[in-house]
Short mmCIF file of C-alpha atoms and ligand atoms in Angstrom, two decimals:
data_model
loop_
_atom_site.label_atom_id
_atom_site.label_comp_id
_atom_site.label_asym_id
_atom_site.label_seq_id
_atom_site.Cartn_x
_atom_site.Cartn_y
_atom_site.Cartn_z
CA MET T 12 137.34 174.31 159.22
CA ASP T 13 136.43 177.59 157.52
CA PHE T 14 136.75 175.71 154.29
CA LEU T 15 134.20 173.13 155.38
CA LYS T 16 131.82 175.82 156.65
CA SER T 17 131.89 177.74 153.42
CA SER T 18 131.40 174.55 151.43
CA LEU T 19 128.34 173.69 153.48
CA HIS T 20 127.01 177.21 153.08
CA LEU T 21 127.39 177.01 149.32
CA CYS T 22 125.60 173.67 149.27
CA THR T 23 122.65 174.91 151.30
CA ALA T 24 122.21 178.08 149.28
CA ASP T 25 122.57 176.16 146.10
CA HIS T 26 119.95 173.56 146.99
CA LYS T 27 117.40 176.21 148.01
CA ALA T 28 117.66 177.78 144.60
CA TYR T 29 117.05 174.65 142.53
CA ASP T 30 113.75 174.60 140.68
CA ALA T 31 111.60 171.72 139.58
CA HIS T 32 112.75 172.07 136.02
CA HIS T 33 116.17 170.84 137.02
CA MET T 34 114.98 168.07 139.34
CA LYS T 35 117.08 165.37 137.81
CA LEU T 36 120.16 167.47 137.83
CA ARG T 37 119.34 168.51 141.36
CA ASN T 38 119.35 164.87 142.42
CA ARG T 39 122.76 164.53 140.94
CA PHE T 40 123.92 167.62 142.71
CA SER T 41 122.43 166.45 145.99
CA ILE T 42 125.37 164.10 146.16
CA ILE T 43 127.19 167.35 146.71
CA THR T 44 125.80 167.35 150.26
CA LEU T 45 127.72 164.19 150.86
CA ALA T 46 130.69 165.66 149.10
CA CYS T 47 130.56 168.62 151.47
CA THR T 48 131.57 166.37 154.30
CA LEU T 49 134.35 165.01 152.16
CA ALA T 50 135.39 168.37 150.88
CA PHE T 51 137.84 169.09 153.62
CA SER T 52 139.73 165.89 153.00
CA ALA T 53 139.53 166.41 149.22
CA ALA T 54 141.13 169.81 149.57
CA THR T 55 143.78 168.43 151.86
CA GLU T 56 144.39 165.72 149.33
CA SER T 57 144.84 168.14 146.43
CA SER T 58 147.02 170.57 148.36
CA ALA T 59 149.12 167.67 149.68
CA GLN T 60 149.78 166.58 146.13
CA PRO T 61 150.20 169.75 144.10
CA LEU T 62 150.36 169.33 140.37
CA ALA T 63 153.99 169.23 139.32
CA PRO T 64 154.88 172.02 136.90
CA LEU T 65 155.86 171.05 133.37
CA LYS T 66 159.50 171.40 132.31
CA VAL T 67 158.89 174.67 130.49
CA VAL T 68 157.13 177.36 132.55
CA PRO T 69 157.20 181.18 132.54
CA SER T 70 159.49 183.09 134.89
CA ILE T 71 157.92 185.23 137.60
CA GLU T 72 158.74 188.31 135.47
CA GLN T 73 157.08 186.77 132.41
CA GLN T 74 153.97 185.93 134.43
CA ALA T 75 153.72 189.52 135.62
CA TYR T 76 154.32 190.83 132.11
CA GLN T 77 151.55 188.68 130.62
CA GLN T 78 149.14 190.12 133.16
CA LEU T 79 149.78 193.62 131.79
CA GLU T 80 147.68 192.41 128.82
CA THR T 81 147.83 195.66 126.82
CA ILE T 82 150.82 197.92 126.28
CA GLY T 83 151.71 200.68 123.83
CA PHE T 84 154.31 201.66 121.26
CA ILE T 85 155.36 205.24 120.50
CA HIS T 86 156.83 205.61 117.01
CA PHE T 87 158.19 209.11 116.90
CA SER T 88 161.30 210.34 115.09
CA ILE T 89 162.54 212.15 112.03
CA ASN T 90 160.04 210.12 109.94
CA THR T 91 157.25 212.06 111.66
CA PHE T 92 158.60 215.17 109.91
CA THR T 93 159.49 213.64 106.51
CA GLY T 94 156.33 211.59 106.08
CA LYS T 95 158.33 208.38 105.60
CA GLU T 96 158.02 205.01 107.31
CA TRP T 97 161.69 204.10 106.86
CA GLY T 98 164.13 207.01 106.67
CA TYR T 99 167.14 206.48 104.41
CA GLY T 100 169.57 207.76 107.03
CA ASP T 101 170.61 210.99 105.31
CA GLU T 102 167.90 213.18 106.88
CA SER T 103 169.15 216.34 108.49
CA PRO T 104 168.60 216.50 112.29
CA ALA T 105 167.37 220.05 111.60
CA LEU T 106 164.09 218.48 110.45
CA PHE T 107 163.24 217.27 113.95
CA ASN T 108 161.23 220.12 115.41
CA PRO T 109 158.12 219.22 117.41
CA THR T 110 156.31 222.40 118.38
CA ALA T 111 154.34 221.24 121.41
CA LEU T 112 155.89 217.95 122.51
CA ASN T 113 154.29 216.70 125.70
CA ALA T 114 155.26 213.19 126.74
CA GLU T 115 152.75 213.36 129.58
CA GLN T 116 149.98 213.67 127.00
CA TRP T 117 151.17 210.36 125.46
CA VAL T 118 151.29 208.66 128.83
CA ILE T 119 147.91 209.93 130.00
CA ALA T 120 146.27 208.87 126.72
CA ALA T 121 147.87 205.43 127.03
CA LYS T 122 146.88 205.07 130.66
CA GLU T 123 143.30 206.06 129.99
CA GLY T 124 143.28 203.42 127.26
CA GLY T 125 144.36 200.76 129.75
CA LEU T 126 147.94 200.42 128.43
CA LYS T 127 150.36 199.47 131.22
CA GLU T 128 153.69 200.09 129.51
CA LEU T 129 154.98 202.28 126.68
CA ILE T 130 157.87 201.46 124.36
CA LEU T 131 159.59 204.39 122.62
CA THR T 132 161.52 204.22 119.35
CA THR T 133 164.70 205.78 120.75
CA LYS T 134 166.34 205.17 117.34
CA HIS T 135 164.57 203.85 114.24
CA HIS T 136 166.23 202.39 111.13
CA ASP T 137 167.34 205.89 109.95
CA GLY T 138 169.70 206.13 112.93
CA PHE T 139 168.41 209.42 114.38
CA CYS T 140 168.60 209.31 118.18
CA LEU T 141 165.93 210.85 120.40
CA TRP T 142 168.51 211.30 123.17
CA PRO T 143 171.80 213.20 123.00
CA SER T 144 174.02 210.16 122.56
CA ALA T 145 177.72 210.76 123.10
CA PHE T 146 178.49 208.38 120.24
CA THR T 147 176.87 210.15 117.28
CA GLU T 148 176.06 213.61 115.98
CA HIS T 149 172.88 212.23 114.40
CA SER T 150 170.56 213.08 117.27
CA VAL T 151 168.33 215.62 118.98
CA LYS T 152 171.40 217.52 120.08
CA ASN T 153 171.76 218.84 116.53
CA SER T 154 168.07 219.57 116.07
CA PRO T 155 166.15 222.80 116.72
CA TYR T 156 164.17 221.02 119.43
CA LYS T 157 164.90 222.96 122.64
CA ASN T 158 167.87 224.45 120.80
CA GLY T 159 169.67 221.12 120.85
CA LYS T 160 169.27 220.78 124.61
CA GLY T 161 166.30 218.43 124.45
CA ASP T 162 166.20 214.76 125.43
CA VAL T 163 162.98 213.08 124.34
CA VAL T 164 163.95 209.80 126.01
CA ARG T 165 164.28 211.60 129.36
CA GLU T 166 160.92 213.33 128.96
CA PHE T 167 159.32 210.03 128.00
CA VAL T 168 160.78 208.08 130.93
CA ASP T 169 159.91 210.82 133.44
CA ALA T 170 156.32 210.94 132.22
CA CYS T 171 155.96 207.15 132.39
CA HIS T 172 157.38 207.01 135.89
CA LYS T 173 155.24 209.94 137.03
CA HIS T 174 152.05 208.20 135.91
CA GLY T 175 153.03 204.66 136.89
CA LEU T 176 153.60 203.16 133.44
CA LYS T 177 156.35 200.69 132.72
CA VAL T 178 159.08 201.76 130.31
CA GLY T 179 160.33 200.04 127.18
CA PHE T 180 162.94 201.06 124.59
CA TYR T 181 163.15 200.19 120.91
CA LEU T 182 166.68 200.64 119.53
CA SER T 183 166.83 199.61 115.88
CA PRO T 184 169.67 197.15 115.23
CA TRP T 185 169.63 198.25 111.60
CA ASP T 186 171.14 201.74 111.25
CA ARG T 187 171.02 203.30 107.78
CA ASN T 188 172.93 206.37 108.93
CA HIS T 189 175.99 204.80 110.48
CA ALA T 190 179.14 204.51 108.35
CA ASP T 191 180.20 201.29 110.09
CA TYR T 192 176.94 199.42 109.68
CA GLY T 193 177.80 195.89 108.57
CA LYS T 194 181.26 195.96 110.22
CA PRO T 195 182.17 194.75 113.75
CA GLU T 196 182.72 198.40 114.81
CA TYR T 197 179.00 199.04 114.52
CA ILE T 198 178.28 196.36 117.13
CA THR T 199 180.50 198.25 119.56
CA TYR T 200 178.57 201.43 118.72
CA TYR T 201 175.26 199.62 119.21
CA LYS T 202 176.36 198.27 122.58
CA ASN T 203 177.56 201.74 123.63
CA GLN T 204 174.14 203.11 122.83
CA LEU T 205 172.42 200.33 124.73
CA THR T 206 174.66 201.09 127.68
CA GLU T 207 173.68 204.76 127.59
CA LEU T 208 170.00 203.93 127.44
CA LEU T 209 170.12 201.29 130.12
CA THR T 210 172.27 203.19 132.62
CA GLN T 211 171.10 206.80 132.36
CA TYR T 212 167.32 206.56 132.54
CA GLY T 213 166.48 204.54 135.64
CA LYS T 214 164.49 201.32 135.52
CA VAL T 215 163.71 199.98 132.07
CA ASP T 216 161.23 197.12 131.87
CA GLU T 217 161.48 195.97 128.24
CA MET T 218 164.02 196.11 125.44
CA TRP T 219 162.59 195.65 121.96
CA PHE T 220 164.83 194.28 119.20
CA ASP T 221 163.48 194.62 115.69
CA GLY T 222 164.05 191.87 113.16
CA ALA T 223 164.10 194.27 110.16
CA ASN T 224 167.68 194.32 108.92
CA GLY T 225 170.04 195.29 106.20
CA GLY T 226 169.55 196.73 102.72
CA ASP T 227 170.29 200.05 101.15
CA GLY T 228 171.03 203.18 103.13
CA TYR T 229 173.11 206.32 103.48
CA TYR T 230 175.77 204.63 105.66
CA GLY T 231 177.84 207.74 106.29
CA GLY T 232 177.66 208.79 102.65
CA ALA T 233 178.44 205.44 101.01
CA ARG T 234 174.85 205.21 99.77
CA GLU T 235 174.93 201.53 99.06
CA SER T 236 173.25 198.27 99.93
CA ARG T 237 174.65 196.28 102.83
CA THR T 238 173.55 192.88 103.98
CA ILE T 239 174.51 191.19 107.20
CA ASP T 240 174.46 187.57 108.33
CA ARG T 241 171.36 187.51 110.49
CA GLU T 242 172.60 184.57 112.53
CA THR T 243 176.04 185.87 113.44
CA TYR T 244 176.42 189.62 112.84
CA TYR T 245 174.83 191.04 115.97
CA GLN T 246 176.16 188.42 118.42
CA TRP T 247 172.75 188.45 119.99
CA GLU T 248 173.72 186.39 123.01
CA SER T 249 176.32 188.94 124.06
CA ILE T 250 173.85 191.79 123.49
CA PHE T 251 171.22 190.02 125.59
CA SER T 252 173.65 189.41 128.43
CA LEU T 253 174.74 193.05 128.38
CA VAL T 254 171.09 194.16 128.58
CA LYS T 255 170.33 191.78 131.45
CA LYS T 256 173.50 192.78 133.27
CA LEU T 257 172.64 196.48 133.05
CA GLN T 258 168.96 196.03 133.90
CA PRO T 259 168.33 192.88 135.93
CA GLY T 260 164.66 191.94 135.65
CA ILE T 261 164.25 193.54 132.20
CA LEU T 262 162.41 191.49 129.59
CA ILE T 263 163.72 191.23 126.05
CA PHE T 264 161.56 191.06 122.94
CA SER T 265 162.68 189.76 119.56
CA ASP T 266 161.59 187.20 116.99
CA ALA T 267 163.37 184.70 119.18
CA GLY T 268 162.88 186.00 122.70
CA PRO T 269 164.59 185.32 125.08
CA ASP T 270 161.48 186.46 127.01
CA ILE T 271 158.88 187.81 124.59
CA ARG T 272 158.37 186.87 120.97
CA TRP T 273 156.88 188.33 117.84
CA VAL T 274 153.71 186.57 116.66
CA GLY T 275 154.70 186.64 113.00
CA ASN T 276 152.53 189.55 111.79
CA GLU T 277 152.15 193.26 112.43
CA HIS T 278 148.35 193.14 112.40
CA GLY T 279 148.00 192.46 116.11
CA TYR T 280 146.74 188.90 116.26
CA ALA T 281 148.00 185.63 117.64
CA GLY T 282 146.96 182.29 116.13
CA GLU T 283 143.69 180.79 117.33
CA THR T 284 145.90 178.02 118.56
CA PHE T 285 148.64 179.76 120.47
CA TRP T 286 151.32 178.07 122.56
CA SER T 287 153.60 180.26 124.65
CA THR T 288 156.09 177.43 124.27
CA ILE T 289 158.23 177.22 121.15
CA ASP T 290 161.41 175.52 119.94
CA LYS T 291 164.04 178.24 120.18
CA SER T 292 166.46 176.38 117.96
CA LYS T 293 164.05 177.02 115.06
CA LEU T 294 164.10 180.80 115.53
CA VAL T 295 166.48 183.31 113.97
CA ILE T 296 165.97 187.03 114.60
CA GLY T 297 164.77 188.56 111.36
CA ALA T 298 164.43 185.21 109.58
CA SER T 299 161.94 183.07 111.49
CA ASP T 300 158.96 181.27 110.03
CA SER T 301 156.02 183.61 110.74
CA ASP T 302 153.48 180.79 110.74
CA TYR T 303 155.47 178.96 113.39
CA LEU T 304 155.74 182.14 115.49
CA ASN T 305 152.00 182.68 115.15
CA VAL T 306 151.14 179.31 116.69
CA GLY T 307 154.11 178.15 118.78
CA ASP T 308 154.78 174.58 119.70
CA PRO T 309 153.36 172.39 122.49
CA ASN T 310 156.71 170.59 122.62
CA GLY T 311 158.77 173.77 122.61
CA ASN T 312 161.83 174.10 124.82
CA ALA T 313 161.31 177.78 125.76
CA TRP T 314 158.50 179.91 127.15
CA LEU T 315 158.27 183.06 125.01
CA ILE T 316 155.24 185.26 125.60
CA GLY T 317 153.49 186.24 122.39
CA GLN T 318 153.36 189.99 121.79
CA CYS T 319 150.93 191.17 119.10
CA ASP T 320 152.16 194.48 117.63
CA VAL T 321 149.92 196.68 115.53
CA SER T 322 149.47 200.39 114.86
CA ILE T 323 146.29 202.36 115.52
CA ARG T 324 146.89 203.81 112.04
CA PRO T 325 147.98 202.15 108.78
CA GLY T 326 151.55 203.45 109.34
CA TRP T 327 153.82 203.12 112.34
CA PHE T 328 154.69 206.84 112.11
CA TYR T 329 152.21 209.70 112.00
CA HIS T 330 151.09 210.86 108.55
CA PRO T 331 148.37 213.54 108.34
CA GLU T 332 146.79 211.85 105.33
CA GLN T 333 145.97 208.90 107.61
CA ASP T 334 143.89 210.98 110.03
CA SER T 335 140.72 209.47 108.61
CA LEU T 336 142.12 205.94 108.82
CA VAL T 337 142.53 205.64 112.59
CA LYS T 338 141.19 202.29 113.80
CA SER T 339 137.72 202.61 115.27
CA PRO T 340 136.95 201.60 118.87
CA LEU T 341 135.31 198.41 117.58
CA GLN T 342 138.35 197.53 115.49
CA LEU T 343 140.47 197.91 118.61
CA VAL T 344 138.04 195.74 120.57
CA ASP T 345 138.36 193.09 117.84
CA LEU T 346 142.16 193.25 118.19
CA TYR T 347 141.86 192.81 121.95
CA TYR T 348 140.01 189.52 121.47
CA LYS T 349 142.54 188.36 118.88
CA SER T 350 145.58 189.15 121.03
CA VAL T 351 144.85 189.16 124.76
CA GLY T 352 141.96 186.78 124.08
CA ARG T 353 144.35 184.33 122.42
CA ASN T 354 146.99 184.17 125.13
CA GLY T 355 149.00 187.15 123.86
CA VAL T 356 149.87 190.69 124.91
CA LEU T 357 148.57 193.51 122.72
CA LEU T 358 151.20 196.11 121.74
CA LEU T 359 149.31 199.04 120.24
CA ASN T 360 151.20 201.83 118.50
CA LEU T 361 150.13 205.46 119.07
CA PRO T 362 152.30 207.71 116.87
CA PRO T 363 152.64 211.35 117.98
CA ASP T 364 152.19 213.96 115.24
CA LYS T 365 154.45 216.85 114.21
CA ARG T 366 153.37 218.81 117.26
CA GLY T 367 154.65 215.96 119.40
CA LEU T 368 151.14 215.03 120.55
CA ILE T 369 149.01 211.97 119.97
CA HIS T 370 146.28 213.09 117.62
CA GLU T 371 142.84 213.74 119.12
CA THR T 372 141.19 211.10 116.93
CA ASP T 373 143.56 208.39 118.16
CA VAL T 374 143.06 209.43 121.79
CA ALA T 375 139.27 209.36 121.43
CA SER T 376 139.24 205.98 119.73
CA LEU T 377 141.46 204.40 122.37
CA LYS T 378 139.32 205.81 125.16
CA ALA T 379 136.10 204.53 123.62
CA TYR T 380 137.63 201.07 123.09
CA LYS T 381 138.63 200.94 126.76
CA SER T 382 135.18 201.82 127.97
CA ILE T 383 133.67 199.04 125.83
CA ILE T 384 136.11 196.47 127.20
CA ASP T 385 135.53 197.65 130.77
CA SER T 386 131.82 197.44 130.43
CA THR T 387 131.80 194.01 128.74
CA PHE T 388 134.03 192.49 131.39
CA HIS T 389 132.55 194.33 134.36
CA THR T 390 130.27 191.58 135.63
CA ASN T 391 131.47 188.01 135.73
CA LEU T 392 128.32 185.91 136.06
CA ALA T 393 130.40 182.92 137.15
CA LEU T 394 132.17 184.66 140.00
CA GLY T 395 131.66 182.77 143.26
CA LYS T 396 129.18 180.37 141.66
CA VAL T 397 129.18 176.62 142.22
CA ALA T 398 131.55 174.66 140.04
CA SER T 399 131.77 170.91 140.42
CA ILE T 400 133.44 168.33 138.33
CA SER T 401 131.54 166.35 135.89
CA MET T 402 128.36 164.38 136.10
CA ASP T 403 130.49 161.44 137.15
CA LYS T 404 129.03 160.84 140.58
CA SER T 405 132.02 159.02 141.93
CA ASN T 406 134.20 162.01 141.36
CA TYR T 407 132.66 165.11 142.96
CA ARG T 408 135.16 167.52 144.42
CA PHE T 409 134.44 171.00 145.64
CA ALA T 410 137.94 172.06 144.80
CA ALA T 411 136.58 172.86 141.34
CA ARG T 412 135.27 176.08 142.85
CA ASP T 413 138.82 177.41 142.39
CA VAL T 414 137.76 178.13 138.82
CA THR T 415 135.15 180.64 139.96
CA ASP T 416 137.00 182.34 142.82
CA GLY T 417 138.20 185.23 140.65
CA LYS T 418 141.85 184.40 141.33
CA SER T 419 144.11 183.24 138.55
CA SER T 420 146.59 182.09 141.21
CA THR T 421 144.36 179.20 142.33
CA ASN T 422 143.70 176.28 140.08
CA TRP T 423 141.90 173.03 139.71
CA TYR T 424 142.99 169.77 138.08
CA PRO T 425 141.67 166.22 138.05
CA PRO T 426 142.34 164.34 141.28
CA VAL T 427 143.16 161.19 139.36
CA ASP T 428 145.40 160.67 136.36
CA LYS T 429 143.39 161.64 133.31
CA GLU T 430 143.87 163.78 130.24
CA THR T 431 140.27 164.97 129.93
CA GLU T 432 138.05 166.50 132.55
CA ASP T 433 134.80 168.39 132.70
CA VAL T 434 133.54 171.06 135.04
CA VAL T 435 129.91 172.10 135.39
CA LEU T 436 129.07 175.65 136.41
CA ASP T 437 125.77 176.47 138.04
CA LEU T 438 125.07 180.18 137.63
CA GLY T 439 122.27 179.89 140.21
CA ALA T 440 119.66 181.14 137.74
CA GLU T 441 119.32 181.51 134.00
CA PHE T 442 121.43 184.35 132.57
CA ALA T 443 122.06 185.69 129.07
CA PHE T 444 125.71 185.73 128.05
CA ASP T 445 127.86 185.91 124.92
CA ARG T 446 131.47 186.14 126.13
CA ILE T 447 133.45 183.41 127.83
CA MET T 448 136.84 183.63 129.47
CA LEU T 449 139.02 180.62 130.20
CA GLN T 450 142.35 180.71 132.01
CA GLU T 451 145.03 178.15 132.71
CA PRO T 452 147.44 178.33 135.66
CA VAL T 453 150.39 179.00 133.35
CA PHE T 454 152.88 178.79 136.23
CA LEU T 455 152.29 175.03 135.91
CA GLY T 456 152.94 175.14 132.17
CA GLN T 457 150.57 175.39 129.22
CA ARG T 458 148.68 172.13 129.05
CA ILE T 459 145.24 172.32 127.48
CA SER T 460 145.11 171.47 123.79
CA HIS T 461 141.36 171.20 123.32
CA PHE T 462 138.14 172.33 124.97
CA ILE T 463 134.39 172.25 124.30
CA LEU T 464 131.68 174.30 125.96
CA TYR T 465 128.07 173.28 126.36
CA VAL T 466 124.89 174.71 127.80
CA GLN T 467 122.11 172.63 129.21
CA GLU T 468 118.81 172.70 127.40
CA ALA T 469 115.37 172.41 129.02
CA ASP T 470 115.38 168.69 128.24
CA GLU T 471 118.66 168.46 130.09
CA GLU T 472 120.64 167.57 127.01
CA TRP T 473 123.95 169.35 126.66
CA ARG T 474 124.27 171.45 123.51
CA GLU T 475 127.69 172.49 122.25
CA ILE T 476 128.13 176.27 121.98
CA ALA T 477 131.87 176.66 121.36
CA ALA T 478 135.07 174.69 121.00
CA GLY T 479 138.71 175.53 120.67
CA THR T 480 142.25 174.37 121.13
CA THR T 481 144.67 176.25 123.39
CA ILE T 482 143.83 178.44 126.39
CA GLY T 483 147.06 179.58 128.07
CA TYR T 484 146.99 182.65 130.30
CA LYS T 485 143.68 183.80 128.84
CA ARG T 486 141.27 182.72 126.14
CA LEU T 487 138.27 184.88 125.29
CA LEU T 488 135.44 183.55 123.18
CA ARG T 489 132.77 185.54 121.42
CA ILE T 490 129.60 183.53 120.89
CA ASN T 491 126.02 184.25 119.93
CA GLU T 492 123.91 185.13 122.94
CA GLU T 493 122.85 182.13 125.00
CA ARG T 494 120.50 181.89 127.96
CA ALA T 495 121.38 179.17 130.42
CA ARG T 496 121.91 178.30 134.05
CA PHE T 497 124.24 175.34 133.64
CA ILE T 498 127.41 175.46 131.54
CA LYS T 499 129.81 172.61 131.05
CA ILE T 500 133.38 172.76 129.86
CA ILE T 501 135.32 169.69 128.79
CA PHE T 502 139.04 170.27 128.56
CA SER T 503 141.93 168.02 127.69
CA ALA T 504 145.69 167.86 127.48
CA GLU T 505 147.93 165.42 125.61
CA GLY T 506 149.42 162.80 127.90
CA ILE T 507 149.27 165.01 131.02
CA LYS T 508 146.67 166.30 133.43
CA PRO T 509 144.94 169.50 132.31
CA ALA T 510 144.44 172.33 134.81
CA LEU T 511 142.15 175.36 134.84
CA SER T 512 142.40 178.49 136.95
CA GLU T 513 139.35 180.54 135.97
CA ILE T 514 136.15 180.42 133.98
CA GLY T 515 134.37 183.73 133.41
CA ILE T 516 130.94 184.28 131.88
CA PHE T 517 130.02 187.76 130.61
CA HIS T 518 127.55 189.68 128.51
CA SER T 519 128.98 192.12 125.98
CA ALA T 520 128.32 195.83 126.24
CA ASP T 521 125.67 197.21 123.88
CA ALA T 522 128.43 199.25 122.27
CA GLU T 523 130.01 196.00 121.02
CA LYS T 524 127.08 195.32 118.73
C1 FUL N 19 159.22 196.77 111.92
C2 FUL N 19 159.85 198.07 111.44
O1 FUL N 19 160.44 197.93 110.19
C3 FUL N 19 158.70 199.05 111.43
O2 FUL N 19 159.09 200.30 110.92
C4 FUL N 19 158.16 199.19 112.84
O3 FUL N 19 159.13 199.78 113.67
C5 FUL N 19 157.74 197.83 113.38
C6 FUL N 19 157.29 197.86 114.80
O4 FUL N 19 158.80 196.91 113.26
O5 FUL N 19 160.02 195.70 111.78
#
């Protein structure tokens, strides 16, 4: 009965607030009073017949991962000291000598920037290992860092755990140092290294497999070019099962998943149309069609979360000459809209410098970006406001208020079989806004393929203000400022019922201008 009481309360408050200007609409909404008495049975009806999930849905772990929204990359290795992006593999470990390494500084900077996980390059393409691996001499143990007693992976993991960040490891499949690269023996070496990393450092949340592969390198002194068969060489399935066996619950990134996928560029943006579903049979690690990865596939047979990787600087590794080229707070804000705002996860790289610290400029930019995002999304004008379906009088249901309850776990879908539905929000008074958030209940699958947003004009006509295709976990829209009390969204799916979990209405922070 609490449900009925709160519905009646909403109705009463809502009716008191109506003004003459919206008389006609008010009359339509007065049917809501009648609907209030029906609301209890409507809710019972919808909970008795929950929407069946689609065949392809995210796992519980994937759902939680998507909600992290923004995570970070730490590219730090011998390249930091040579000024290169890709080391050849013949660099002396003696070059690795950070003077003030402080992994807690990385973690605190990331945390203050809203990043929920950090992924460290434990070994980049040059083969140098940031931990004292028992399987190679090409590591920190032969560097001056802490007189060869250092373990950067340990320091990194401890700092993440201390400050509550999730941990991810990048271990380059391509190894330009190793003599056996290209032969089956190297795969054994690679698996041995994975086993060290995944058994000696506690819980690891993500393993990141790079698609960059093969070419020239030092290869133990051979100094030649080696190519591998991208489809067969690594035996990816056996690597993935080793990783999952050693760290149950870990999520694996690669061009082809199995949990998280590349979005086809290293500029940090997903396609404006972005399906988390994709046809896995079309993906090969290191040789997938980037355009396909950037959009996905509504008929895909796998759910692979899109991860948008990008560096805060032009390079992945720190280069002093790029100190003036650090992305500005507004550039980072733009990336947030193009990644998280397009149903992806933003993976932002923060490369420590030769001291072993994230440069002050990068830290400041990340902090300023975070404060802009926080202030833009601080006040959701739609939260708790009345949402009812359509102007189709026969079809009022109060269950549509699930889209303004602030919970992405609740959802609303048409009570009858239809592919297109519309929900009208009443903000209770006229407000200015220029940011819109839409969310789908992705645990039921990604359904919506098209949406249109309208505001109501003084003459009660609906005027279109934005339109788009996919929504997924989250879609953020930047529009010119509007002033309105009533907002309508029409949303549709192909051949199935669409479902929405949240609609948010915001005004951007002044700093976004
Ligand atoms: C690429 C690598 O080649 C880059 O150096 C960097 O690590 C980036 C994240 O992935 O494929």
